[in-house]
Short mmCIF file of C-alpha atoms in Angstrom, two decimals:
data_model
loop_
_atom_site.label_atom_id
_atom_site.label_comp_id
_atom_site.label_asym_id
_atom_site.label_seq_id
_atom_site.Cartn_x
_atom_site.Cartn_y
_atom_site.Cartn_z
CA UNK A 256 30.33 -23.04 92.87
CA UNK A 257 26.49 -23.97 94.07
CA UNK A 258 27.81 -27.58 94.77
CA UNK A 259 30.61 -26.28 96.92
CA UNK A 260 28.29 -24.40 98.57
CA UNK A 261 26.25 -27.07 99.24
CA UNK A 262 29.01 -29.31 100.31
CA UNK A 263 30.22 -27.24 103.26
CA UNK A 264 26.91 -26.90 104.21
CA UNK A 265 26.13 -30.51 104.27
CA UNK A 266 28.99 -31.37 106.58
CA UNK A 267 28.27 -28.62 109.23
CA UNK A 268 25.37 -30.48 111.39
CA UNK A 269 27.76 -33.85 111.15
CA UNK A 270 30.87 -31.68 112.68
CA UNK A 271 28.23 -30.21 115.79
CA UNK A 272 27.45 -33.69 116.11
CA UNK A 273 30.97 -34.63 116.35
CA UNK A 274 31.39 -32.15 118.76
CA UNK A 275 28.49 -32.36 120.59
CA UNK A 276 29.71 -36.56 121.24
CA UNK A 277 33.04 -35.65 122.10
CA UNK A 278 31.88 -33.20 124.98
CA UNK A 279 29.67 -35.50 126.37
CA UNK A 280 32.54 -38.15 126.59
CA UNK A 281 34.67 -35.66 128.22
CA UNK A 282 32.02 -35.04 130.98
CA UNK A 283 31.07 -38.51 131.60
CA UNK A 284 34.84 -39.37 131.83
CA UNK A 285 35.71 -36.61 134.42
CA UNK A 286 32.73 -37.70 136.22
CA UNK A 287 34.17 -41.43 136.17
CA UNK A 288 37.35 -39.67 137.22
CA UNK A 289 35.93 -37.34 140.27
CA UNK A 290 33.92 -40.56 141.64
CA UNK A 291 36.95 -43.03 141.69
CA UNK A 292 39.08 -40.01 143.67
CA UNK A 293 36.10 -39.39 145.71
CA UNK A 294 36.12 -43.47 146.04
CA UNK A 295 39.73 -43.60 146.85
CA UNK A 296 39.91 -40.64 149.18
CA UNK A 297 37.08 -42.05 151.10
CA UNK A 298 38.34 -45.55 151.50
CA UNK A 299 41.86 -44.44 152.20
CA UNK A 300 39.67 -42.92 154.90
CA UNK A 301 38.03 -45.42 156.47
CA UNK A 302 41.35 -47.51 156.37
CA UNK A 303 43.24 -44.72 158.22
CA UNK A 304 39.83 -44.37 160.60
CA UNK A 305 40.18 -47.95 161.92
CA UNK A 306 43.97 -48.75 161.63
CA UNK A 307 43.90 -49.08 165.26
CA UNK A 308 41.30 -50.96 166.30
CA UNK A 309 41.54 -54.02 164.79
CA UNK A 310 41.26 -57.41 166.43
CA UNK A 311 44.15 -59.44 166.34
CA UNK A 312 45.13 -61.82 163.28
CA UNK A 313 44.44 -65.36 164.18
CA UNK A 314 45.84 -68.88 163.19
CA UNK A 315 43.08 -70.23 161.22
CA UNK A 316 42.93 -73.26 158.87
CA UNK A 317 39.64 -73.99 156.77
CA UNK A 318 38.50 -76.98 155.65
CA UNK A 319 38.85 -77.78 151.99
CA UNK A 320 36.37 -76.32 149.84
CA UNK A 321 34.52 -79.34 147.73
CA UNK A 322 31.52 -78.03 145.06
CA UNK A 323 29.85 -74.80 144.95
CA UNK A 324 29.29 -74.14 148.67
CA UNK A 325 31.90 -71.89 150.98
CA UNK A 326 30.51 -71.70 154.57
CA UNK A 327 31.93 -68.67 156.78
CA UNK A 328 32.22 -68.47 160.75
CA UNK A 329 30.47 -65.35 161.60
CA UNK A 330 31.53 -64.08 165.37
CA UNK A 331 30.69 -60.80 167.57
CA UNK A 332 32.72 -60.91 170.60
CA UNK A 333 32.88 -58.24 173.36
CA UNK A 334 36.54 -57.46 174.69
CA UNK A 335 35.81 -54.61 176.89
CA UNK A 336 39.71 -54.19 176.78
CA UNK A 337 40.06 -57.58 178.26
CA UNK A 338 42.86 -59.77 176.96
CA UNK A 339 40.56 -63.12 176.85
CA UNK A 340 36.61 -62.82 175.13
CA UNK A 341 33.98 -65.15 174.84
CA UNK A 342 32.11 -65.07 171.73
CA UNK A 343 28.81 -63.72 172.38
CA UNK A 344 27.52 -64.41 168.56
CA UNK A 345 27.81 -67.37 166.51
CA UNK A 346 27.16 -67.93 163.11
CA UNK A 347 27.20 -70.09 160.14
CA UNK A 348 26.88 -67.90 156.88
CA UNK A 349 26.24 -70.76 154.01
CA UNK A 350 26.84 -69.32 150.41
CA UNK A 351 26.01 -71.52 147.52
CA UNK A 352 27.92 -69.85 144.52
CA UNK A 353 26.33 -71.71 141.49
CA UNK A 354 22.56 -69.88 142.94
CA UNK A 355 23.62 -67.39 145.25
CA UNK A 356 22.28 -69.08 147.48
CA UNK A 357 22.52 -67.73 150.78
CA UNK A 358 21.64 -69.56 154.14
CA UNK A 359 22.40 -68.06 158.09
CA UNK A 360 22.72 -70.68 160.56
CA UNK A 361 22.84 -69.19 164.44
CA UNK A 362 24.12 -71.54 166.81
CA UNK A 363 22.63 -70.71 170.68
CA UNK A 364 26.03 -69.81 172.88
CA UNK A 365 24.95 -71.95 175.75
CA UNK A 366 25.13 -75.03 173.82
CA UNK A 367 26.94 -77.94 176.03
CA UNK A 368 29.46 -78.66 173.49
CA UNK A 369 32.51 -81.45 173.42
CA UNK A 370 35.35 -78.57 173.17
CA UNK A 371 39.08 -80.84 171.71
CA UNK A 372 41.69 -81.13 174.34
CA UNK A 373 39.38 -79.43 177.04
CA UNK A 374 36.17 -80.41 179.29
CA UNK A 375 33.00 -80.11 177.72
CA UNK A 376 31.42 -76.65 178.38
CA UNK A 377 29.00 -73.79 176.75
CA UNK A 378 29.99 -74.10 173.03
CA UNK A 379 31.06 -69.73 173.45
CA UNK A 380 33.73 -70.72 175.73
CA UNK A 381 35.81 -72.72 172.73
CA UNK A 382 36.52 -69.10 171.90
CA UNK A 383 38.07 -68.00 175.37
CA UNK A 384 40.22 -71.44 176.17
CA UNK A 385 41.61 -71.18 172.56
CA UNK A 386 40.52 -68.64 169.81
CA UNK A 387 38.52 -69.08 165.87
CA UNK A 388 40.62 -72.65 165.25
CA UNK A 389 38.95 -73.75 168.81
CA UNK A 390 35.76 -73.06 168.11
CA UNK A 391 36.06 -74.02 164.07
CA UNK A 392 37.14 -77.26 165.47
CA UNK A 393 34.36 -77.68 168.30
CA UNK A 394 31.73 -77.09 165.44
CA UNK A 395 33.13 -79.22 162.89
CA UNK A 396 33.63 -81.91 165.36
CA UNK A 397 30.24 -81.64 166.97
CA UNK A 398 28.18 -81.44 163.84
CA UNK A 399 30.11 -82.31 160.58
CA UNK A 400 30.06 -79.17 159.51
CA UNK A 401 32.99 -77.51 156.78
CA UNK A 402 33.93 -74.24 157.98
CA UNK A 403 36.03 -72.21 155.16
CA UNK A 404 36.77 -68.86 156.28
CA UNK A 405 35.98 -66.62 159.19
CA UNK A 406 34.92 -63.38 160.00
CA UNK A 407 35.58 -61.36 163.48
CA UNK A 408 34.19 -58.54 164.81
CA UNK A 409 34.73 -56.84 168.29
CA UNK A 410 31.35 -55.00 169.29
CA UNK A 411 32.94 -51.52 169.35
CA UNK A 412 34.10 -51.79 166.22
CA UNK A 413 30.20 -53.05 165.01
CA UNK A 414 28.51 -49.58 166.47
CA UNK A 415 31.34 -47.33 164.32
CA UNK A 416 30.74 -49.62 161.12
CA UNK A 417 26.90 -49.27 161.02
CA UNK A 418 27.41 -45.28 161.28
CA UNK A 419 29.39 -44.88 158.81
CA UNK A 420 27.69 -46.83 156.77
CA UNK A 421 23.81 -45.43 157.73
CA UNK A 422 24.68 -42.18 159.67
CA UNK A 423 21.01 -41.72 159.26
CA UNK A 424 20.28 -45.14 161.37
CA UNK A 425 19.45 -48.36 160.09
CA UNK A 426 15.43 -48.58 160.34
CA UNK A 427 14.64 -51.55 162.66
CA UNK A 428 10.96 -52.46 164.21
CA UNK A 429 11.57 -52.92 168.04
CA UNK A 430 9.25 -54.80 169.41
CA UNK A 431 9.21 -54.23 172.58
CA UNK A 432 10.30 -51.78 175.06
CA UNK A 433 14.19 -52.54 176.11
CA UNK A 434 16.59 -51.37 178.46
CA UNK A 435 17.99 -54.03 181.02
CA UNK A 436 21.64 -54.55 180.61
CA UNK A 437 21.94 -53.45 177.00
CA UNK A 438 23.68 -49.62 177.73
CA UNK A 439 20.76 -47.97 175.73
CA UNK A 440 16.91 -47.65 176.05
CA UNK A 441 14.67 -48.82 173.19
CA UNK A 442 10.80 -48.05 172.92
CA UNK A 443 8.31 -50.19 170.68
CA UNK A 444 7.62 -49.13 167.28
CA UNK A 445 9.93 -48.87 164.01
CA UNK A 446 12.94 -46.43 164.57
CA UNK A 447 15.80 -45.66 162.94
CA UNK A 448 18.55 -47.03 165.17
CA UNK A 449 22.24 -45.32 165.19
CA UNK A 450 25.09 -48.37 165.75
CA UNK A 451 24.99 -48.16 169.33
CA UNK A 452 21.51 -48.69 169.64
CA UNK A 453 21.66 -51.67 167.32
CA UNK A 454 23.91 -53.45 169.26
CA UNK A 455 21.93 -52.95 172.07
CA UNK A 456 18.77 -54.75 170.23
CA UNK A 457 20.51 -57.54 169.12
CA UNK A 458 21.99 -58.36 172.69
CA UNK A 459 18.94 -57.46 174.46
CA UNK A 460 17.92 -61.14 176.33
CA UNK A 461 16.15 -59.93 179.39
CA UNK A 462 12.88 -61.54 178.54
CA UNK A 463 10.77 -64.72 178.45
CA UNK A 464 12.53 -65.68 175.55
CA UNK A 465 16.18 -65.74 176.51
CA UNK A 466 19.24 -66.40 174.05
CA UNK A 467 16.33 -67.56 171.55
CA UNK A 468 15.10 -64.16 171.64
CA UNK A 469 18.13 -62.67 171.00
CA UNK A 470 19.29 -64.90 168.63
CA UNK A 471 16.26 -63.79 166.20
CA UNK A 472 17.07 -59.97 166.94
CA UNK A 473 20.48 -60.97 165.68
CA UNK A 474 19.16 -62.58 162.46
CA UNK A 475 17.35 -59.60 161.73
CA UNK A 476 20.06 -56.89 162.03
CA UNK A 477 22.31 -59.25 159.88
CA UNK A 478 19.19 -58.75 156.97
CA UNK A 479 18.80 -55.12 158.03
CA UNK A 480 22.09 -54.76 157.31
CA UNK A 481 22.72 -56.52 154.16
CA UNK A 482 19.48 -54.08 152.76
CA UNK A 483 21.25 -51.08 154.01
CA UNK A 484 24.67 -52.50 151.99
CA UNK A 485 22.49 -52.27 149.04
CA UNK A 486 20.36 -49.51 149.51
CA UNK A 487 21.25 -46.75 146.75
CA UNK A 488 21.30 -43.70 149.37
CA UNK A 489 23.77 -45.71 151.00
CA UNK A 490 26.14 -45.90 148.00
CA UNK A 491 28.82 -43.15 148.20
CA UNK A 492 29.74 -44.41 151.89
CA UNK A 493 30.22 -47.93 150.93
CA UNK A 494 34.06 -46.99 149.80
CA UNK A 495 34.92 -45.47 153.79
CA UNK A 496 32.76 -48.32 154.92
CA UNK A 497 34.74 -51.16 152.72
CA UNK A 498 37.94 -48.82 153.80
CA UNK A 499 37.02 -49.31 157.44
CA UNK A 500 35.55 -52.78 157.45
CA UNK A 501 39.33 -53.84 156.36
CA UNK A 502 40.26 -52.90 159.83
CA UNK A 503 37.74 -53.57 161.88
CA UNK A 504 36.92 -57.01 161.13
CA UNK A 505 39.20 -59.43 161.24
CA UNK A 506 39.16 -62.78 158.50
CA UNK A 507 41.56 -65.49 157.02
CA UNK A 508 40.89 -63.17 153.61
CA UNK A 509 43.24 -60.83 152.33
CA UNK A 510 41.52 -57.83 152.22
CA UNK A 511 41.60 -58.09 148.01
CA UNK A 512 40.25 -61.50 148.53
CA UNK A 513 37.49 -60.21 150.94
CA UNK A 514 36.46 -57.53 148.80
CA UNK A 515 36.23 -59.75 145.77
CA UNK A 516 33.86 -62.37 147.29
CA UNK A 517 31.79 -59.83 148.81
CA UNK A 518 31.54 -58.14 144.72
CA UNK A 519 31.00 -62.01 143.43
CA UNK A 520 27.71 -62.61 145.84
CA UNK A 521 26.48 -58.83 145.09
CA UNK A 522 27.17 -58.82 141.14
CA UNK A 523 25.02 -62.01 140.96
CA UNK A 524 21.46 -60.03 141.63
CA UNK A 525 19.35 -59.61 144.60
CA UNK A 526 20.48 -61.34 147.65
CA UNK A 527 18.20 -63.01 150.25
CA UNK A 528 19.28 -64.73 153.31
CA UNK A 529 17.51 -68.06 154.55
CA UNK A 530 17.77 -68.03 158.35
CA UNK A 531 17.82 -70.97 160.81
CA UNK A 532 18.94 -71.57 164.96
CA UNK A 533 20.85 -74.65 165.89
CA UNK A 534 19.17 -76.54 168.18
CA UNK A 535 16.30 -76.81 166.56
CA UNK A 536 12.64 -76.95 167.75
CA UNK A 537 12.28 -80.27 169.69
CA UNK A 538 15.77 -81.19 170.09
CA UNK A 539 17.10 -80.00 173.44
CA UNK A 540 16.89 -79.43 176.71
CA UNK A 541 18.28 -77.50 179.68
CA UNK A 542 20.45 -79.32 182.03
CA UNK A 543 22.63 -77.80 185.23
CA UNK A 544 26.20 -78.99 185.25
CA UNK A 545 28.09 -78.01 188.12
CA UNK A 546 31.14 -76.46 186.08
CA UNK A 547 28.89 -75.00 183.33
CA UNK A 548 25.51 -73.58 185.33
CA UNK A 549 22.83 -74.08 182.98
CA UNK A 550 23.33 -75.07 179.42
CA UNK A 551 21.38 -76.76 176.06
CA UNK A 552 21.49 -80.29 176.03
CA UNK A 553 20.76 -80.77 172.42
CA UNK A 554 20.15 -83.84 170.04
CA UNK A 555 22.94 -83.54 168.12
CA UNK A 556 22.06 -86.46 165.00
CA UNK A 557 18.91 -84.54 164.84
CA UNK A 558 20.46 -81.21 164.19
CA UNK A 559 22.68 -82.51 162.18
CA UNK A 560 19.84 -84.11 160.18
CA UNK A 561 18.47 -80.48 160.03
CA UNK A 562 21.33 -78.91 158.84
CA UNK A 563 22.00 -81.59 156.34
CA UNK A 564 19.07 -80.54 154.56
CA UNK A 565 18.71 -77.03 155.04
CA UNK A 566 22.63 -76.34 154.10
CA UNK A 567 21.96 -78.96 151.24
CA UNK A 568 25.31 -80.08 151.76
CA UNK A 569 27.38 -83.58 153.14
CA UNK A 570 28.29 -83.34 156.72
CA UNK A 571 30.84 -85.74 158.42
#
């Protein structure tokens, strides 16, 4: 009778624990639950938020990807409702998948280019005669450079993709007064900038420095913006951000595709980006054409040289 006793009382504390383990796995699996709802409703959100701004789908066709390396065309254009755009950014995003590895290349709009089928102009007009493939083409020709994919954004679409994904503003160290021509005014010192005001600094050229200028300011809000993707207050509006970026950027990727890559470079660890400006230091000049105005003569077998080594890759 005492060992029965002692029996039942031997097994109680196992049975609380038994209990105790199976409540805890019900609460961490309706929080799994509530957050992929929460995830779904709020990328469902962003989807329906910008499934009518998008910029138009465009014939595109990448080179062939050979080794580690997949090279994206990153573009910012400014439509203003207008039918035909120039591309007012320019970029080379250079990811190296075996190190995560990843490299910005910014090539300066005003470049005097040799544009396929057309007379050679400023390297941003490709864009207006003939869309991404023009401009893919005028790159690859002009420099030897693989382009896989691209990415599009219109500007508008930029301002309401930065607030929803920092509605607090992303924080950004202006360093000078700006105003001219930009549709917002900035004051010196470190602010937190809403999407509108972003833009504004990264176009902002009205100074001694020019494109070059602006070209850095736009190199900057590309790394401002990658911290922001990864900052953990920032995490439960990345699924209405992801929802939204769907529609208002435009790329050869399906939108599983895009999503996956984006997960590949991210689940890999801390990302840095390596930044660079085609032409390079030394290598240019400024010429006046009379169909063209002013535009960047540049070395082009030295900047390819440059980019050579800095992409670590082959070029044509």
């Amino acid at each position: 009778m005492e060992e029965e006793e002692y029996t039942r009382r031997s097994q109680r504390p196992k049975k609380r624990r038994l209990r105790k383990g199976r409540a805890i796995f019900t609460l961490l699996l309706l929080f799994v639950i509530v957050i992929a709802v929460y995830s779904v409703m709020q990328y469902r959100s962003g989807l329906q938020l910008a499934s009518d701004t998008k910029v138009a789908q465009e014939d595109f066709s990448g080179d062939q990807i050979k080794g580690d390396i997949e090279n994206y065309l990153l573009l910012g254009i400014d439509t203003r409702g207008e039918e035909k755009s120039r591309t007012d950014t320019m970029m080379v995003l250079s990811w190296n998948k075996a190190t995560n590895d990843v490299k910005l290349v910014s090539f300066m709009r005003d470049i005097y280019a040799d544009i396929p089928g057309y007379q050679s102009y400023k390297l941003n007009t490709a864009y207006y005669l003939d869309g991404v493939q023009l401009l893919k083409e005028t790159i690859s020709n002009m420099f030897g450079l693989p382009i896989h994919h691209y990415a599009l954004v219109d500007f508008k679409n930029f301002e309401l993709l930065v607030d929803i994904l920092a509605p607090n503003g992303v924080e950004m160290d202006v360093e000078k007064d700006m105003s001219e021509k930009i549709g917002v005014t900035l004051t010196q010192g470190v602010h937190h900038l809403n999407g509108q005001e972003l833009l504004g600094y990264a176009r902002f050229r009205q100074d001694a420095e020019g494109d070059f200028g602006r070209v850095a300011r736009q190199q900057k809000v590309i790394e401002a913006l990658k911290n922001e993707i990864l900052a953990p207050q920032n995490i439960l509006n990345l699924p209405k951000f992801v929802g939204a970026a769907q529609g208002y950027i435009t790329t050869d990727y399906s939108s599983a595709g895009e999503i996956q890559q984006v997960l590949k470079m991210l689940s890999k660890g801390k990302v840095s980006i390596e930044k660079a400006t085609v032409p390079i230091e030394g290598s240019y000049e400024f010429q006046n054409f009379s169909h063209a105005g002013s535009a960047i003569v540049i070395d082009v077998e030295k900047n390819k040289e440059f980019l050579h080594e800095f992409l670590g890759i082959s070029l044509e």
